[in-house]
Amino acid sequence: MKQVGLLFFPAFDWSLGNSHPEREERLLYTRDQIFEEGIMDLPQYREYAPKLAREKDVARTHALLPGPEHILTPPHLVAAGGTLTLAKALMDGEIERGFAMVRPPGHHAMHTVYGNRGFCTINNVAVLANFLRHEYGLKRIAIVDTDVHHGDGTQDIFYHDPNVLYISIHQDGRTLYPGSGFTGERGGPRAWGQTLNIPLPPGTGDDGLLYVLEELVLPALAEFKPELVINSAGQDNHFTDPLANMQITAKGYGDLTRLLKPDLAVLEGGYAIETALPYVNLAILLAMAGMDYAGINEEYPAPVDTVPLSMIKPLVESVRTMKTKAPPLREWHTAERGVFYDTEYIWEKRSEKIKGCLDCPGLHLTYTGSGRAPGPRPEHLVIRLPFDTCPSCRLEAEKTLAEAQKRGSFRTVYWQDQAGDRFFYLDGQIREMKDG
Amino acid sequence: MLIGIDVGGTYTDGVAVNEEGEILAVAKYPTLRDNLLESLTGCLDQVMSGLSPLQVKRVSVSTTLLTNAVLQDKLEKTALLVIPGPGLDPTVLPFGVRPNVVAGAIDFRGRELAPVQPAQVKSLLMELIEAGHSGVAVAGKFAQRNNSHELKVESYALEHYPGLRVELSHRLCGSLNFPRRANTTYLTASSRTLFRHFLDQLEAGIRTRGITAPLYVLKADGGTLPLAAAARTPVETVYSGPAASVLGVLALLPEAETAVVMDIGGSTTDLGLILDGKPLLSSRGAEIGLFKTQVHSFAVTSANVGGDTPVEVVGGRINLGERRCGPAYCLGGSAPTPTDALRYLGLCEHGSLELAREGMESLASSLAVAPPEAARAVMEQVVERIATSFRQMVQCWEDEPAYRVWEVLHPHRMKRFKIFGVGGAAQGITPLVAEQLEAQWEAPEIGRVANALGAALAVPTFSCSLRADTGAGLYSIAETGVQLPWPNGRGGMEQARNLLSKHFRQRAWELGLTAAAGEITREEVFNVVRDSVTEGRIIEIGMELKAGVMTRVKGEERQ
Ligand SMILES: [Zn+2]
Ligand SMILES: [Zn+2]
């Protein structure tokens, strides 16, 4: 029997603040429950210890500004590294699938990172996906985000990437942080339809969630045919979560996992640390091993006033029948956006230029700056050469780098060559990101 | 003078050592499989010949009684009652025997989710007693956080069935892991009478020899306990043999040394680790047959190869058998073994050289090589099996889960080590294994009785862990099952330390130990925050009296 890998990293010595939701206590009762059940002794499971992620593993996904030393701390490297540890175990054939129950979470961390946003700094799942592509040559990866919040960070990182399908099911952005994830956000022109957002009304219950899964998510996966499915397994859809308003139960999470069959699941949010997490984590673990989770009962009475299916169905129908034509390919696509880092009160302003290339996903240039008020000046340039960059995009990238170097108009230039796996910061000197 | 006796599978070893670490006598006595008592007293007589019983300060023994009882199914008929509450289906949990499910549920903070139902308990007990059970072991999920359900079952059982043996899990162990707690409780309930009887006989046997010194029993964690205390928790005495060997080596090493203890027996080779002078404990607990328990034990890995492992040629290659079939060919056995290879190569002196040569020649002719080459091929295989187990053991230790950032930043890494071989064929095999693992080695003659030496010199061990939930206003001691109100006041960790050291001293006194100074091994505090308000703290703190030896053996004794 192939086992389910479990990487439990509760970071019992780290918090974002004494009474912050991301504190030492968050996975304490989860530990109590899964250890007391004796899960680790069952032949179905194999426990792993996290290894630190390497500089390069993070560099492949993020531009850390103004430089990695300002952003990266050991807890991030452990949480991200933990997911990579499980990925290795999976790819080496040691396990059938795996669950990285790690904190801190990651799905609000974007391509450019100035600090912590929505409790996230390093996007564990994105780092994981890009690690699998580089290290194991995977071509097509699907990420299904079932956190109650829209995973705007993961969406941002893969928005122009035709080879990563990002699906997010979340509480409608008009009613919840971060206020994005509408059905119209469908990916860049070269990756049109590879981002699928399914916002649900507050109060959606197990039946609504499973309906969406069966009617939208599973068909989208079947069509995309990924080599591997990653689940951003946030647990804040639970009916007792203090930060959101959904009505999902632990059994609902079990059903979700049973149907989705993720190869790797990674914990994201979930802050009902006593009433939800011990039970939801257990349900996911059991479902991953094909074991019975019907015996799991939260101590609270199950929700009764959930949104009726009749309200979910038209929504699903409207997503299904959205027009599928991608916008026309132009020489350059541009986008402007402001990003707010709620945890650290930082404003970022970004302009992006993506080359409309027929031969590759297209060179990606980001001009960005940050400050303590909206609309800071762009002072950094990020040059991203995506996986499978074509020779002409590479040439263009090198030209851009040379020009930026000559004019010296940027405080930092970050060279992110995913195709060639070379990453360096240029700020007066060249700082190569290393493997060690 | 300290006496140590270790009952092994083939031999019972004994040693007398004085408090300065001088060895006064050693003995090897054949183990009588069906009479452990006779093996022990016979060995004791051999050790004591020429020594005065009045000089004896302490006698410590390690026995295989409990292991044998479990493996040979000689336990008393006992039923396992579990109170699993919601969660995993109890039929898939790793209980060593069939569990009987009692209704009721407690959650991780000790809150009652569902009550025990007296009528159900009553009919269940009736059924079990009619089926011939004379005792019950009761284990509830999270009973260490709230013992009321276990206590209810007990009072109910004793009220209706006086004389029934009842054992409750929360009084025996309190770590998280309900199935292991249940198994530990079951083994305790089903072996206590048996063990008590054995210890009584042992004590009588020793007293008739004029020894009035206190008697101690060795445990799996390498510590000793006075007879009376050990009798209450017989399950802790499993695997005390391998633990004794590790301790014996500890007594033979300089302080703070890192070493791999390699105890080469007839059928297996046990590997243990001493890291900077501290024996490595297993992170989960001992496993006895089908029973995974919470018993603290040294992390000992067994390589399935020993001096008597039968060797044959299969498909033109040397093949080691999976189990011992008898003694070595050179000692009258039926098949060639590693011992024969060693004898033939001149690496040991036991048995007939003539027979050893015959054995190697038979292998050599099947392999179509010269006999010395065949003997070396045998040893290559033996070394490979041991080296593989060693690598797995180190890997396992290096891969131990980490739950704190600090632990990940300070990973376990094996550093330079020495291989310390003990047991029958140690002097022949140790250098070969050391060469393969590129390590230094040592295998002194006295290593033959390292186990008995370890028993003689072992210090008492025990642990005491406190968990306080100040918001709920409760604290508990895992090892004794004490559950008490948390005193008012804002003492926090300081208060927890004071309470713990009080309970630690109390427990030392109950175990019959004096002047026990504990070491704080773990401290953890979690702020319990609800709606941005700190409601209290969860404090977890542990204190231990760690395994060690009273004195080290003097240099000249080690030759
Ligand atoms: Zn969330
Ligand atoms: Zn291109």
PDB file of C-alpha atoms in Angstrom, chain B residues 320-461:
ATOM      1  CA  LEU B 320      21.896 -15.183   4.782  1.00  0.00           C
ATOM      2  CA  GLY B 321      18.891 -16.905   6.309  1.00  0.00           C
ATOM      3  CA  GLU B 322      16.103 -15.016   8.048  1.00  0.00           C
ATOM      4  CA  ARG B 323      16.154 -16.863  11.363  1.00  0.00           C
ATOM      5  CA  ARG B 324      18.503 -18.809  13.602  1.00  0.00           C
ATOM      6  CA  CYS B 325      18.255 -22.602  13.295  1.00  0.00           C
ATOM      7  CA  GLY B 326      20.694 -23.579  16.030  1.00  0.00           C
ATOM      8  CA  PRO B 327      24.302 -23.010  16.999  1.00  0.00           C
ATOM      9  CA  ALA B 328      27.191 -22.492  14.602  1.00  0.00           C
ATOM     10  CA  TYR B 329      28.509 -25.473  12.642  1.00  0.00           C
ATOM     11  CA  CYS B 330      31.782 -25.295  14.544  1.00  0.00           C
ATOM     12  CA  LEU B 331      29.824 -25.626  17.794  1.00  0.00           C
ATOM     13  CA  GLY B 332      27.839 -28.650  16.657  1.00  0.00           C
ATOM     14  CA  GLY B 333      25.150 -26.962  14.571  1.00  0.00           C
ATOM     15  CA  SER B 334      23.815 -28.131  11.238  1.00  0.00           C
ATOM     16  CA  ALA B 335      24.555 -25.200   8.917  1.00  0.00           C
ATOM     17  CA  PRO B 336      27.528 -22.890   8.415  1.00  0.00           C
ATOM     18  CA  THR B 337      27.147 -19.458  10.051  1.00  0.00           C
ATOM     19  CA  PRO B 338      29.028 -16.159  10.364  1.00  0.00           C
ATOM     20  CA  THR B 339      30.628 -17.569  13.519  1.00  0.00           C
ATOM     21  CA  ASP B 340      32.162 -20.324  11.379  1.00  0.00           C
ATOM     22  CA  ALA B 341      33.441 -17.748   8.917  1.00  0.00           C
ATOM     23  CA  LEU B 342      35.028 -15.770  11.769  1.00  0.00           C
ATOM     24  CA  ARG B 343      36.497 -18.919  13.314  1.00  0.00           C
ATOM     25  CA  TYR B 344      37.924 -19.978   9.979  1.00  0.00           C
ATOM     26  CA  LEU B 345      39.432 -16.545   9.325  1.00  0.00           C
ATOM     27  CA  GLY B 346      40.978 -16.580  12.784  1.00  0.00           C
ATOM     28  CA  LEU B 347      38.835 -13.680  13.990  1.00  0.00           C
ATOM     29  CA  CYS B 348      37.407 -15.589  16.949  1.00  0.00           C
ATOM     30  CA  GLU B 349      38.429 -18.545  19.041  1.00  0.00           C
ATOM     31  CA  HIS B 350      35.186 -20.334  19.853  1.00  0.00           C
ATOM     32  CA  GLY B 351      34.395 -23.748  18.455  1.00  0.00           C
ATOM     33  CA  SER B 352      36.270 -26.252  16.435  1.00  0.00           C
ATOM     34  CA  LEU B 353      38.496 -24.897  13.690  1.00  0.00           C
ATOM     35  CA  GLU B 354      38.169 -28.217  11.922  1.00  0.00           C
ATOM     36  CA  LEU B 355      34.374 -27.975  11.721  1.00  0.00           C
ATOM     37  CA  ALA B 356      34.544 -24.307  10.728  1.00  0.00           C
ATOM     38  CA  ARG B 357      36.804 -25.225   7.837  1.00  0.00           C
ATOM     39  CA  GLU B 358      34.400 -27.974   6.811  1.00  0.00           C
ATOM     40  CA  GLY B 359      31.554 -25.451   6.813  1.00  0.00           C
ATOM     41  CA  MET B 360      33.448 -22.938   4.712  1.00  0.00           C
ATOM     42  CA  GLU B 361      34.606 -25.614   2.320  1.00  0.00           C
ATOM     43  CA  SER B 362      31.050 -26.667   1.645  1.00  0.00           C
ATOM     44  CA  LEU B 363      30.107 -23.060   0.825  1.00  0.00           C
ATOM     45  CA  ALA B 364      33.268 -22.604  -1.205  1.00  0.00           C
ATOM     46  CA  SER B 365      32.612 -25.627  -3.386  1.00  0.00           C
ATOM     47  CA  SER B 366      29.085 -24.390  -4.229  1.00  0.00           C
ATOM     48  CA  LEU B 367      30.554 -21.011  -5.070  1.00  0.00           C
ATOM     49  CA  ALA B 368      33.532 -22.505  -6.914  1.00  0.00           C
ATOM     50  CA  VAL B 369      35.976 -20.325  -4.963  1.00  0.00           C
ATOM     51  CA  ALA B 370      38.625 -20.911  -2.323  1.00  0.00           C
ATOM     52  CA  PRO B 371      37.357 -21.311   1.293  1.00  0.00           C
ATOM     53  CA  PRO B 372      38.922 -18.041   2.582  1.00  0.00           C
ATOM     54  CA  GLU B 373      37.129 -16.180  -0.170  1.00  0.00           C
ATOM     55  CA  ALA B 374      33.843 -17.830   0.807  1.00  0.00           C
ATOM     56  CA  ALA B 375      34.372 -16.854   4.438  1.00  0.00           C
ATOM     57  CA  ARG B 376      35.063 -13.261   3.442  1.00  0.00           C
ATOM     58  CA  ALA B 377      31.951 -13.249   1.243  1.00  0.00           C
ATOM     59  CA  VAL B 378      29.888 -14.360   4.250  1.00  0.00           C
ATOM     60  CA  MET B 379      31.279 -11.558   6.374  1.00  0.00           C
ATOM     61  CA  GLU B 380      30.653  -9.032   3.604  1.00  0.00           C
ATOM     62  CA  GLN B 381      26.968  -9.924   3.663  1.00  0.00           C
ATOM     63  CA  VAL B 382      26.820  -9.761   7.452  1.00  0.00           C
ATOM     64  CA  VAL B 383      28.473  -6.352   7.498  1.00  0.00           C
ATOM     65  CA  GLU B 384      26.143  -5.125   4.771  1.00  0.00           C
ATOM     66  CA  ARG B 385      23.043  -6.116   6.747  1.00  0.00           C
ATOM     67  CA  ILE B 386      24.301  -4.403   9.881  1.00  0.00           C
ATOM     68  CA  ALA B 387      25.408  -1.310   7.955  1.00  0.00           C
ATOM     69  CA  THR B 388      22.014  -1.042   6.270  1.00  0.00           C
ATOM     70  CA  SER B 389      20.201  -1.161   9.611  1.00  0.00           C
ATOM     71  CA  PHE B 390      22.623   1.368  11.001  1.00  0.00           C
ATOM     72  CA  ARG B 391      21.978   3.774   8.128  1.00  0.00           C
ATOM     73  CA  GLN B 392      18.232   3.362   8.544  1.00  0.00           C
ATOM     74  CA  MET B 393      18.521   4.087  12.261  1.00  0.00           C
ATOM     75  CA  VAL B 394      20.540   7.258  11.693  1.00  0.00           C
ATOM     76  CA  GLN B 395      18.214   8.341   8.877  1.00  0.00           C
ATOM     77  CA  CYS B 396      15.247   7.805  11.141  1.00  0.00           C
ATOM     78  CA  TRP B 397      16.799   9.968  13.837  1.00  0.00           C
ATOM     79  CA  GLU B 398      17.829  12.689  11.401  1.00  0.00           C
ATOM     80  CA  ASP B 399      14.315  12.678   9.908  1.00  0.00           C
ATOM     81  CA  GLU B 400      12.485  12.965  13.205  1.00  0.00           C
ATOM     82  CA  PRO B 401       9.598  15.401  12.780  1.00  0.00           C
ATOM     83  CA  ALA B 402      10.143  18.975  13.914  1.00  0.00           C
ATOM     84  CA  TYR B 403       7.376  21.225  15.114  1.00  0.00           C
ATOM     85  CA  ARG B 404       9.361  24.363  15.841  1.00  0.00           C
ATOM     86  CA  VAL B 405      11.346  26.665  13.617  1.00  0.00           C
ATOM     87  CA  TRP B 406      14.292  26.324  15.989  1.00  0.00           C
ATOM     88  CA  GLU B 407      14.377  22.569  15.505  1.00  0.00           C
ATOM     89  CA  VAL B 408      14.456  22.869  11.734  1.00  0.00           C
ATOM     90  CA  LEU B 409      17.316  25.354  11.969  1.00  0.00           C
ATOM     91  CA  HIS B 410      19.214  22.965  14.269  1.00  0.00           C
ATOM     92  CA  PRO B 411      18.710  19.589  12.616  1.00  0.00           C
ATOM     93  CA  HIS B 412      19.925  16.249  13.968  1.00  0.00           C
ATOM     94  CA  ARG B 413      23.174  15.352  12.276  1.00  0.00           C
ATOM     95  CA  MET B 414      25.294  12.363  13.060  1.00  0.00           C
ATOM     96  CA  LYS B 415      28.835  13.439  13.807  1.00  0.00           C
ATOM     97  CA  ARG B 416      32.016  11.468  14.225  1.00  0.00           C
ATOM     98  CA  PHE B 417      31.300   8.329  16.184  1.00  0.00           C
ATOM     99  CA  LYS B 418      32.884   5.188  17.467  1.00  0.00           C
ATOM    100  CA  ILE B 419      31.441   1.701  17.096  1.00  0.00           C
ATOM    101  CA  PHE B 420      31.380  -0.160  20.350  1.00  0.00           C
ATOM    102  CA  GLY B 421      30.813  -3.856  19.831  1.00  0.00           C
ATOM    103  CA  VAL B 422      29.574  -6.111  22.610  1.00  0.00           C
ATOM    104  CA  GLY B 423      28.309  -9.686  22.727  1.00  0.00           C
ATOM    105  CA  GLY B 424      29.609 -13.032  21.508  1.00  0.00           C
ATOM    106  CA  ALA B 425      31.235 -12.358  18.160  1.00  0.00           C
ATOM    107  CA  ALA B 426      31.948  -8.649  18.773  1.00  0.00           C
ATOM    108  CA  GLN B 427      35.703  -8.849  18.509  1.00  0.00           C
ATOM    109  CA  GLY B 428      35.512 -10.447  15.079  1.00  0.00           C
ATOM    110  CA  ILE B 429      32.665  -8.450  13.549  1.00  0.00           C
ATOM    111  CA  THR B 430      33.184  -4.947  14.984  1.00  0.00           C
ATOM    112  CA  PRO B 431      36.350  -4.090  13.013  1.00  0.00           C
ATOM    113  CA  LEU B 432      34.699  -5.202   9.772  1.00  0.00           C
ATOM    114  CA  VAL B 433      31.620  -3.045  10.363  1.00  0.00           C
ATOM    115  CA  ALA B 434      33.832  -0.128  11.425  1.00  0.00           C
ATOM    116  CA  GLU B 435      35.800  -0.401   8.208  1.00  0.00           C
ATOM    117  CA  GLN B 436      32.615  -0.330   6.146  1.00  0.00           C
ATOM    118  CA  LEU B 437      31.259   2.707   8.043  1.00  0.00           C
ATOM    119  CA  GLU B 438      34.656   4.413   8.240  1.00  0.00           C
ATOM    120  CA  ALA B 439      34.497   4.697  11.993  1.00  0.00           C
ATOM    121  CA  GLN B 440      36.769   3.941  14.910  1.00  0.00           C
ATOM    122  CA  TRP B 441      35.928   0.901  16.964  1.00  0.00           C
ATOM    123  CA  GLU B 442      36.319  -0.825  20.290  1.00  0.00           C
ATOM    124  CA  ALA B 443      35.254  -4.273  21.459  1.00  0.00           C
ATOM    125  CA  PRO B 444      36.847  -5.052  24.815  1.00  0.00           C
ATOM    126  CA  GLU B 445      36.581  -8.448  26.490  1.00  0.00           C
ATOM    127  CA  ILE B 446      34.408  -7.032  29.284  1.00  0.00           C
ATOM    128  CA  GLY B 447      31.842  -6.154  26.630  1.00  0.00           C
ATOM    129  CA  ARG B 448      30.628  -9.762  26.922  1.00  0.00           C
ATOM    130  CA  VAL B 449      28.785  -8.764  30.080  1.00  0.00           C
ATOM    131  CA  ALA B 450      28.030  -5.121  29.181  1.00  0.00           C
ATOM    132  CA  ASN B 451      24.349  -5.884  29.718  1.00  0.00           C
ATOM    133  CA  ALA B 452      24.841  -7.049  33.303  1.00  0.00           C
ATOM    134  CA  LEU B 453      27.177  -4.143  33.909  1.00  0.00           C
ATOM    135  CA  GLY B 454      24.511  -1.744  32.651  1.00  0.00           C
ATOM    136  CA  ALA B 455      21.951  -3.282  34.987  1.00  0.00           C
ATOM    137  CA  ALA B 456      24.337  -3.031  37.935  1.00  0.00           C
ATOM    138  CA  LEU B 457      25.167   0.635  37.377  1.00  0.00           C
ATOM    139  CA  ALA B 458      21.873   2.056  36.077  1.00  0.00           C
ATOM    140  CA  VAL B 459      20.433   5.004  37.970  1.00  0.00           C
ATOM    141  CA  PRO B 460      16.695   5.381  38.587  1.00  0.00           C
ATOM    142  CA  THR B 461      14.679   7.237  35.962  1.00  0.00           C
TER     143      THR B 461
END
